mmCIF file of C-alpha atoms in Angstrom:
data_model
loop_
_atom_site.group_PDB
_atom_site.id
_atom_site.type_symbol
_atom_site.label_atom_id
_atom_site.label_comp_id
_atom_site.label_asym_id
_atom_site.label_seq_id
_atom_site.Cartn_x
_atom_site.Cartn_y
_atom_site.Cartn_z
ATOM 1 C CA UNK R 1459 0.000 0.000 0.000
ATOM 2 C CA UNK R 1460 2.950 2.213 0.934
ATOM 3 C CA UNK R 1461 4.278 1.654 -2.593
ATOM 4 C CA UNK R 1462 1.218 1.981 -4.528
ATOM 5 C CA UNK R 1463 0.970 5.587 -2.695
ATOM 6 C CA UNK R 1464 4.057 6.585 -3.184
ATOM 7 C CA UNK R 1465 3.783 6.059 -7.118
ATOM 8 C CA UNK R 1466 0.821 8.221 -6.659
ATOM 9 C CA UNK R 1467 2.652 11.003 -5.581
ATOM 10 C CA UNK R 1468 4.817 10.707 -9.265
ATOM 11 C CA UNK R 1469 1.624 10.877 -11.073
ATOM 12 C CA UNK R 1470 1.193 12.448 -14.118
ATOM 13 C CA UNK R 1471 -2.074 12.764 -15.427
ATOM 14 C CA UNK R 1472 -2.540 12.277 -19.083
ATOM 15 C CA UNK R 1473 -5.892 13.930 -20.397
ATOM 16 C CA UNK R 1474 -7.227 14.927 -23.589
ATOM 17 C CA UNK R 1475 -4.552 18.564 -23.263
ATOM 18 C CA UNK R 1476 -4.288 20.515 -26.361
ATOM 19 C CA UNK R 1477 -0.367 21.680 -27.042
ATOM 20 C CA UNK R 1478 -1.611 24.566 -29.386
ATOM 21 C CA UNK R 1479 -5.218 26.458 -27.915
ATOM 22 C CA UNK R 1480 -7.704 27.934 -30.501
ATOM 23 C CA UNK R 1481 -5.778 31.415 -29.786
ATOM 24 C CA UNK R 1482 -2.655 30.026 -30.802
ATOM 25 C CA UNK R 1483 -3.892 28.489 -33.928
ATOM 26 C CA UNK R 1484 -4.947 31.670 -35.333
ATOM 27 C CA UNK R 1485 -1.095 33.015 -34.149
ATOM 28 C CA UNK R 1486 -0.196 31.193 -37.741
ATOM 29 C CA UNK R 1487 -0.602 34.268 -40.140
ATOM 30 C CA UNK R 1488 2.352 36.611 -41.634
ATOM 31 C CA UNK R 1489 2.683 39.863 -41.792
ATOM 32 C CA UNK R 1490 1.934 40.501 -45.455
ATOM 33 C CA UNK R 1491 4.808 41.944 -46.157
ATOM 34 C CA UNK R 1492 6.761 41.143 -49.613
ATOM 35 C CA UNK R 1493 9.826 39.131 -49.385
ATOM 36 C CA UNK R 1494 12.786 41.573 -51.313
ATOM 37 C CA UNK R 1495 14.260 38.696 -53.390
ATOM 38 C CA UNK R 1496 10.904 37.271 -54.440
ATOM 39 C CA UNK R 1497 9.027 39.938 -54.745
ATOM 40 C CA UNK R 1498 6.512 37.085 -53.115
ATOM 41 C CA UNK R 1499 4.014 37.500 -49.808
ATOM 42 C CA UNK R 1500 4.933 34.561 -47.190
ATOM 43 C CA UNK R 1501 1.581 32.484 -46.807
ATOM 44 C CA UNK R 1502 0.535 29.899 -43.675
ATOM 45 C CA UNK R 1503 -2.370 28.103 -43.549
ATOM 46 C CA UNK R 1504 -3.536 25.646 -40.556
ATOM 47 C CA UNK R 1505 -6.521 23.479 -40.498
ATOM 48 C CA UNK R 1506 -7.881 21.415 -38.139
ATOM 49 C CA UNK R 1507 -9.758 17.604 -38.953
ATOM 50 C CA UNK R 1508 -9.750 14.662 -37.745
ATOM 51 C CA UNK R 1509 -7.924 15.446 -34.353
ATOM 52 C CA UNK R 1510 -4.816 16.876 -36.794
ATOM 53 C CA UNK R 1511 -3.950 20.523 -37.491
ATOM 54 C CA UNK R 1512 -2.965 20.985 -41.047
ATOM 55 C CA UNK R 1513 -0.242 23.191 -41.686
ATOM 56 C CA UNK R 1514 0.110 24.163 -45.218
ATOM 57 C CA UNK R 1515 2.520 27.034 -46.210
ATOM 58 C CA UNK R 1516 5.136 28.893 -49.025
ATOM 59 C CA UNK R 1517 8.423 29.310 -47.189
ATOM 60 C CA UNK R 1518 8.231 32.843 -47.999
ATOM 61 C CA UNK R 1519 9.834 34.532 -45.432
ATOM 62 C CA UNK R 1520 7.955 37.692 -43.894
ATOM 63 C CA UNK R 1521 10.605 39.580 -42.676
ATOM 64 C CA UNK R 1522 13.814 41.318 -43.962
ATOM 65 C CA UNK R 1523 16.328 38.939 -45.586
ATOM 66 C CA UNK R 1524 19.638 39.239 -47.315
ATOM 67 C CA UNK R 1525 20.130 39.126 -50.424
ATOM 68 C CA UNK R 1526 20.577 36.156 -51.932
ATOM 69 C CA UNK R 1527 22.211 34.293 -54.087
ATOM 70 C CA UNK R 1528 25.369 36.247 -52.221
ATOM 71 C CA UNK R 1529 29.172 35.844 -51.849
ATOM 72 C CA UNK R 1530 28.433 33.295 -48.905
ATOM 73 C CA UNK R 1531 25.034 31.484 -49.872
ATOM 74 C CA UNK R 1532 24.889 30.530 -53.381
ATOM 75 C CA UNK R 1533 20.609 29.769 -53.474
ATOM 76 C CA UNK R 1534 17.613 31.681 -54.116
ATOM 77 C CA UNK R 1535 14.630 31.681 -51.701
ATOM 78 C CA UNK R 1536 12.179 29.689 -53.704
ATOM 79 C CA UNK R 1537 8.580 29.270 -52.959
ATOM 80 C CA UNK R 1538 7.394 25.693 -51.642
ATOM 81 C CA UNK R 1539 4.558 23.884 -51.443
ATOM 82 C CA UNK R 1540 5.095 22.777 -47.718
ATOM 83 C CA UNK R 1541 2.504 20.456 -45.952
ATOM 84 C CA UNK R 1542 2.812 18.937 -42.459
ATOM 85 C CA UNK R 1543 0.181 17.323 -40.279
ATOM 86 C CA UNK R 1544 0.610 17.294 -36.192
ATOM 87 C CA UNK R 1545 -1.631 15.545 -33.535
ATOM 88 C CA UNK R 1546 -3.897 17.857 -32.192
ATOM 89 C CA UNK R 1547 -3.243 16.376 -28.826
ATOM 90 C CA UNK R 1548 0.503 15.421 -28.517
ATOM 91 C CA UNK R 1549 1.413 11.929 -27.281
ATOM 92 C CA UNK R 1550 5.037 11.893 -25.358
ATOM 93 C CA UNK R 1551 7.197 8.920 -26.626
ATOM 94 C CA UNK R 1552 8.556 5.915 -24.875
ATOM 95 C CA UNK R 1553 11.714 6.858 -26.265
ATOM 96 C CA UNK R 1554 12.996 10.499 -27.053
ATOM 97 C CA UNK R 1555 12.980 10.714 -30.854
ATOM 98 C CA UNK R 1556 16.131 11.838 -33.032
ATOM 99 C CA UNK R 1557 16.277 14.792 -35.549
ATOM 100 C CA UNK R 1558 16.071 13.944 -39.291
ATOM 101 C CA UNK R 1559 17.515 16.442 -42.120
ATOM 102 C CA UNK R 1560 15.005 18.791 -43.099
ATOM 103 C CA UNK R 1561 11.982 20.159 -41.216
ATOM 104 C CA UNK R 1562 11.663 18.879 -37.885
ATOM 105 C CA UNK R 1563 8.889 21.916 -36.733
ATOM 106 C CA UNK R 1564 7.436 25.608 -38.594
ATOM 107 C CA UNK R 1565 7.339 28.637 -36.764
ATOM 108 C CA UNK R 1566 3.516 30.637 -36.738
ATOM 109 C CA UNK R 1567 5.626 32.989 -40.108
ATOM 110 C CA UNK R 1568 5.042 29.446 -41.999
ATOM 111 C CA UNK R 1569 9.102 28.813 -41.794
ATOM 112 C CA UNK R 1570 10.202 25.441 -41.230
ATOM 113 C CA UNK R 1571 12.819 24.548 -38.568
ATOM 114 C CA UNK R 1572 15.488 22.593 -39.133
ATOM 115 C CA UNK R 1573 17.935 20.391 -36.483
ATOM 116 C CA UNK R 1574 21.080 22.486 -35.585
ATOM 117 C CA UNK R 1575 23.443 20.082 -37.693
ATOM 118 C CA UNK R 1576 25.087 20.441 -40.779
ATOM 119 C CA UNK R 1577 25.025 17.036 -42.634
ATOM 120 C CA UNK R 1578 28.432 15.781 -40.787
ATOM 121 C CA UNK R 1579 26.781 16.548 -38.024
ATOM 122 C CA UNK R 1580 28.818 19.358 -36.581
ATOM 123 C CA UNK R 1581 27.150 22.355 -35.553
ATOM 124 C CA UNK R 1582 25.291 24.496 -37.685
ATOM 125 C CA UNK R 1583 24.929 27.504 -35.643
ATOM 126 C CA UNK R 1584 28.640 28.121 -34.139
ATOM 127 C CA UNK R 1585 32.018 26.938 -34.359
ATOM 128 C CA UNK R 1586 34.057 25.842 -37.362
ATOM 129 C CA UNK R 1587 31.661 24.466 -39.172
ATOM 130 C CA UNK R 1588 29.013 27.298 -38.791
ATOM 131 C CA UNK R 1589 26.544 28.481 -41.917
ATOM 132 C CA UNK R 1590 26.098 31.945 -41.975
ATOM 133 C CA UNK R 1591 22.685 33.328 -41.233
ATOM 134 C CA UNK R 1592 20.895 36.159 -42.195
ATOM 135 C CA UNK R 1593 19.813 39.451 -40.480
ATOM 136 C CA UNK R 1594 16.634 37.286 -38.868
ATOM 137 C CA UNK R 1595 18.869 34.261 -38.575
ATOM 138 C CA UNK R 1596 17.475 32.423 -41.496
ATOM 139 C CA UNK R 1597 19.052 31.213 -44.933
ATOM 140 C CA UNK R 1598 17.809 28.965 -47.988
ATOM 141 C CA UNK R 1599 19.160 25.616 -48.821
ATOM 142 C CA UNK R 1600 20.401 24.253 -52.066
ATOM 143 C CA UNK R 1601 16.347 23.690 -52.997
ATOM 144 C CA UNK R 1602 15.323 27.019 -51.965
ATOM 145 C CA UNK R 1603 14.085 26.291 -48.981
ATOM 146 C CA UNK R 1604 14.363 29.095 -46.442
ATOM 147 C CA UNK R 1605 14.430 28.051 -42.837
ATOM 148 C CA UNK R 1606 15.826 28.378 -39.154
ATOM 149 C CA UNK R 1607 18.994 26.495 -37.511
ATOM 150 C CA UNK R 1608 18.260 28.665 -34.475
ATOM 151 C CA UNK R 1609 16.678 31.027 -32.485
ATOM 152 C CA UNK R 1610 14.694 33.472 -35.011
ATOM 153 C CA UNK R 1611 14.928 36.766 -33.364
ATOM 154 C CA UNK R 1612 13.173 38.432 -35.596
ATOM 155 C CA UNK R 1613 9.988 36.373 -35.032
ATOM 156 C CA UNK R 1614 9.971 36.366 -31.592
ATOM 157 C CA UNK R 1615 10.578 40.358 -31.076
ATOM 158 C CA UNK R 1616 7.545 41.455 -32.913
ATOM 159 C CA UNK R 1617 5.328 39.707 -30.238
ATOM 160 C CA UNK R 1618 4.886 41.667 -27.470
ATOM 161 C CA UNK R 1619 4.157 39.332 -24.895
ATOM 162 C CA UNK R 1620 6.357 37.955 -21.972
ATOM 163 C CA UNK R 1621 6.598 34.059 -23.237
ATOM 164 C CA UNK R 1622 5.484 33.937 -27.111
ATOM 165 C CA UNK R 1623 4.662 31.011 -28.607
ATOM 166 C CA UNK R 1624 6.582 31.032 -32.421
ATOM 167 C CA UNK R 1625 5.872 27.756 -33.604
ATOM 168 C CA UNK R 1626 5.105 24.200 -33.166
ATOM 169 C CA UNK R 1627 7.217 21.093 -33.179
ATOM 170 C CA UNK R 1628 6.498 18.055 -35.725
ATOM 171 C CA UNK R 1629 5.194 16.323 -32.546
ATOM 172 C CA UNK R 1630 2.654 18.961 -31.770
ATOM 173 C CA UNK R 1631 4.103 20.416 -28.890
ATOM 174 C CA UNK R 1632 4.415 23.870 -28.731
ATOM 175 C CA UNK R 1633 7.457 25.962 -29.169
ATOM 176 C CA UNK R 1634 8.056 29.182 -26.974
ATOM 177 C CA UNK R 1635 10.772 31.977 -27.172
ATOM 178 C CA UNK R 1636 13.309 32.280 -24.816
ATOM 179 C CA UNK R 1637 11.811 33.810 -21.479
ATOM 180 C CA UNK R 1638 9.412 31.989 -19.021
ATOM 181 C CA UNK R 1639 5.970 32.889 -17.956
ATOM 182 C CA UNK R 1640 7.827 35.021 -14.989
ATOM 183 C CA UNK R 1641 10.346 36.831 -17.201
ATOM 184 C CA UNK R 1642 13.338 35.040 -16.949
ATOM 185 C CA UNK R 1643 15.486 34.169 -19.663
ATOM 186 C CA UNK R 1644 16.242 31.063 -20.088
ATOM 187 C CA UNK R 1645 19.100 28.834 -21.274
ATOM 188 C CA UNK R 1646 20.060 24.564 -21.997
ATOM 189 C CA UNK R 1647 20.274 23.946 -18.586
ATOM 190 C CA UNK R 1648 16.846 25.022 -17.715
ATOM 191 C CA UNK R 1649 15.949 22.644 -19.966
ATOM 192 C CA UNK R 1650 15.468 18.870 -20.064
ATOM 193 C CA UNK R 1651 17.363 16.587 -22.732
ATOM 194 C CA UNK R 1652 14.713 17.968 -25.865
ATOM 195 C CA UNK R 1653 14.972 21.345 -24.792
ATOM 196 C CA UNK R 1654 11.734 21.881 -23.363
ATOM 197 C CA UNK R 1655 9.964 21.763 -20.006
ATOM 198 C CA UNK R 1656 6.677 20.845 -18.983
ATOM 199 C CA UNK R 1657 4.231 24.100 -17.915
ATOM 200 C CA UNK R 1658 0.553 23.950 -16.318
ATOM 201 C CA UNK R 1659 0.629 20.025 -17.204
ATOM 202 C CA UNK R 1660 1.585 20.217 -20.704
ATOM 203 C CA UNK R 1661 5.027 19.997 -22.359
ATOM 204 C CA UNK R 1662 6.409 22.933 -24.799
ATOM 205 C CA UNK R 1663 9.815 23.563 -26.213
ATOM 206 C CA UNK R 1664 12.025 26.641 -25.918
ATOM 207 C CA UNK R 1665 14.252 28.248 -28.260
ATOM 208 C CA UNK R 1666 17.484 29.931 -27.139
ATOM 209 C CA UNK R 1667 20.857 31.403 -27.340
ATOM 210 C CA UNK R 1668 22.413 27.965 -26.304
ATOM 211 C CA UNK R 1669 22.910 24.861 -27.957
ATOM 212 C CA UNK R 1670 21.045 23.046 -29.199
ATOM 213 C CA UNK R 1671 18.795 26.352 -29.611
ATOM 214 C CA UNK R 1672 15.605 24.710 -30.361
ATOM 215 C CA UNK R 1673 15.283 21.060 -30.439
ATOM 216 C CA UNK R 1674 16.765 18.483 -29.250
ATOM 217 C CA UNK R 1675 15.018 15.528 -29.692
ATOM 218 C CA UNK R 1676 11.356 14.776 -30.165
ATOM 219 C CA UNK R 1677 9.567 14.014 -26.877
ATOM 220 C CA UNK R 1678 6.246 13.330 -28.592
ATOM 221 C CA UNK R 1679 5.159 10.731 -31.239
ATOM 222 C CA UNK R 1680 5.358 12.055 -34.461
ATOM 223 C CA UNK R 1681 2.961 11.723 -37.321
ATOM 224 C CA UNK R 1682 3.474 9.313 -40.327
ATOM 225 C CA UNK R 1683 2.510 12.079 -42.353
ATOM 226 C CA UNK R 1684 4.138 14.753 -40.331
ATOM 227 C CA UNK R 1685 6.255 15.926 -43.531
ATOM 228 C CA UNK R 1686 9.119 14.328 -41.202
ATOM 229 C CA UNK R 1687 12.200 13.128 -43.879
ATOM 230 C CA UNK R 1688 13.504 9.479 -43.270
ATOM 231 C CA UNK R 1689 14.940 8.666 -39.977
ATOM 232 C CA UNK R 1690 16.576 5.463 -40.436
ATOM 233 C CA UNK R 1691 19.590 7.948 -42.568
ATOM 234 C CA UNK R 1692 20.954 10.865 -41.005
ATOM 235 C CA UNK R 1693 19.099 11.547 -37.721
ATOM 236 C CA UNK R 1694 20.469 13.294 -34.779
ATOM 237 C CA UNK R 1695 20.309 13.950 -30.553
ATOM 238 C CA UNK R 1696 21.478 16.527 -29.460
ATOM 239 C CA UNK R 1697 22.959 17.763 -25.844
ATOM 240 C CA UNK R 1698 24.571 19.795 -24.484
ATOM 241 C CA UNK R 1699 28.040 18.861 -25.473
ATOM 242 C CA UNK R 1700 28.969 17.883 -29.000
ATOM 243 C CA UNK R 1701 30.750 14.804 -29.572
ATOM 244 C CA UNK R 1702 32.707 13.615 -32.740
ATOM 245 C CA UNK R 1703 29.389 11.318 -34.057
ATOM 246 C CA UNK R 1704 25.797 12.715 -32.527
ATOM 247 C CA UNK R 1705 23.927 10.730 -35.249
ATOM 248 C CA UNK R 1706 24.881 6.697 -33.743
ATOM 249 C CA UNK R 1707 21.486 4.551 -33.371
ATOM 250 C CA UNK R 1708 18.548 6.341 -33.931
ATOM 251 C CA UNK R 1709 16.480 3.775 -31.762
ATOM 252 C CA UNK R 1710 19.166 4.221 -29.325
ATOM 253 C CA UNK R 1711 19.623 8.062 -27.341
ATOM 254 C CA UNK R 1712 22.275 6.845 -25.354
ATOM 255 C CA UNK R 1713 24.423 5.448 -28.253
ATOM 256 C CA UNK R 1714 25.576 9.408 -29.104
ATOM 257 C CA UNK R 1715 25.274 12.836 -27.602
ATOM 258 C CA UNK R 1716 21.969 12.801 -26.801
ATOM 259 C CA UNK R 1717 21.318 10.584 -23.819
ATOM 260 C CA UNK R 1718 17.786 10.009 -23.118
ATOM 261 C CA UNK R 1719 16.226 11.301 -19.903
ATOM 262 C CA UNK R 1720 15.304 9.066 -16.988
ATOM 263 C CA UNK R 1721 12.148 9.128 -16.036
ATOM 264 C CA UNK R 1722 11.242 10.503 -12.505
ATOM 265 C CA UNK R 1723 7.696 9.587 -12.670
ATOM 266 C CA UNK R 1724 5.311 6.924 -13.354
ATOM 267 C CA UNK R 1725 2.751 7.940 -16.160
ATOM 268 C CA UNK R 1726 -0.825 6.955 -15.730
ATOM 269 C CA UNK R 1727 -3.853 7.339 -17.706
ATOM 270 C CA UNK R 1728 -6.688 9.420 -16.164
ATOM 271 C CA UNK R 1729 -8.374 5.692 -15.969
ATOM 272 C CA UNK R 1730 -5.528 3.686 -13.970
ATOM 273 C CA UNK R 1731 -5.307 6.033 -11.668
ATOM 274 C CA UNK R 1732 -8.587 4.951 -10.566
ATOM 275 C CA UNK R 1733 -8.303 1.515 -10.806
ATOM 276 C CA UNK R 1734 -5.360 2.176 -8.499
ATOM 277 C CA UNK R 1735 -6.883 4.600 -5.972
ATOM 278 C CA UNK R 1736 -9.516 2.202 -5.902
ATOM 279 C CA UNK R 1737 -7.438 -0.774 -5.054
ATOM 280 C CA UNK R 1738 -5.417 0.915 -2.262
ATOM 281 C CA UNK R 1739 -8.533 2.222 -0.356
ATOM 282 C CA UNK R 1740 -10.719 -1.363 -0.380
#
């Protein structure tokens, strides 16, 4: 009995809890202004049906870019046809999941994030091996694509609010700047092994300054029609520290830099936890 209440104590409750609320959805518009290089409006659409929101967009950025092609990016900004579908009501994963190539998340401007890797998997963001970014931290890649490595300061400072949400990850858990619901800014280590923490009984990511600077690693299930590329290729956890190989095992989070969290807590549906209250008080 002592057992059985002391598990109860570690409970955490899983409900029917929205990552995104109907005020957030409508969050996903741009500002309508015209991208320099284009001479094209950024457009972001999301849907909701069948208990998925529907996320369809151009990849038109909405804020000042470089120019590009330039002296150190050789692509254009091209318009895309992006689609991605995320659970209405996230599901966290047995196992942290690893970063593919490509769009792992889009921020409410209709931008896809990407992991913070370059294809080696060295840092994208700083060190040797850093890309260069643009003045809103954003640059296309060899298909046009425009898209984040990092925090996108230029999205996040045209909300006025204390904690903005800017996006949503592939999982369908919510994505946040960089300062908490009390003001204070925060970095990795505030931060569990995904780069998130859980608020009001529901999970959300952060972006920051620090690595990994978005995500990294997906604590929810993700779609099979997420718009996720292949994960059995080049697929990557991240932490804190990079080592020489961060892709290893992607079934594995302890086989490279990103070792997977232990759990603290037991998680119970809303219906065991009756079945168990039940059998400690009779």
């Amino acid at each position: 009995m002592a057992n059985m209440l002391a598990a109860l104590v570690c409970v955490f409750v899983v409900g029917h809890v929205t990552a995104l609320t109907n005020e957030q959805v409508a969050k996903f518009q741009t500002t309508g202004d015209t991208e320099s290089n284009t001479g094209l409006v950024g457009t972001v659409n999301i849907t909701t049906e069948d208990d998925k929101h529907i996320i369809e967009c151009n990849g038109i950025p909405d804020h000042e870019t470089d120019t590009f092609p330039n002296p150190t990016n050789p692509h254009n900004i091209k318009a895309k046809n992006h689609h991605f579908e995320i659970p209405v009501t996230p599901t966290e994963a047995a196992e942290p999941g690893c970063l593919p190539m490509g769009p792992i998340g889009v921020l409410i401007n209709g931008i896809p994030i990407y992991n913070p890797f370059t294809k080696a998997g060295n840092n994208a963001v700083e060190g040797e091996y850093a890309k260069v970014y643009d003045i809103c931290d954003g640059h296309p890649n060899k298909r046009g694509s425009y898209h984040y490595h990092k925090s996108p300061s230029c999205v996040i400072a045209r909300q006025n609010e204390v904690s903005p949400l800017i996006g949503v990850a592939l999982d369908g858990y919510a994505i946040y700047g960089p300062v908490d619901e009390n003001g204070n800014t925060l970095t990795t280590d505030d931060l569990d092994a995904c780069h998130g923490r859980v608020v009001n009984g529901v999970y959300q990511y952060h972006a920051t300054e620090t690595y990994p600077y978005i995500l990294g690693c997906f604590k929810g299930e993700v779609l099979p029609t997420s718009g996720l590329h292949d994960t059995t290729k080049q697929c990557f956890f991240a932490s804190v520290t990079l080592s020489d190989d961060p892709s290893g095992n992607p079934s594995d989070p302890d086989s490279n830099t990103g070792t997977k969290p232990t759990p603290t807590c037991i998680v119970f549906s809303v219906t065991s936890i009756f079945l168990i209250i039940s059998a400690v008080f009779n």
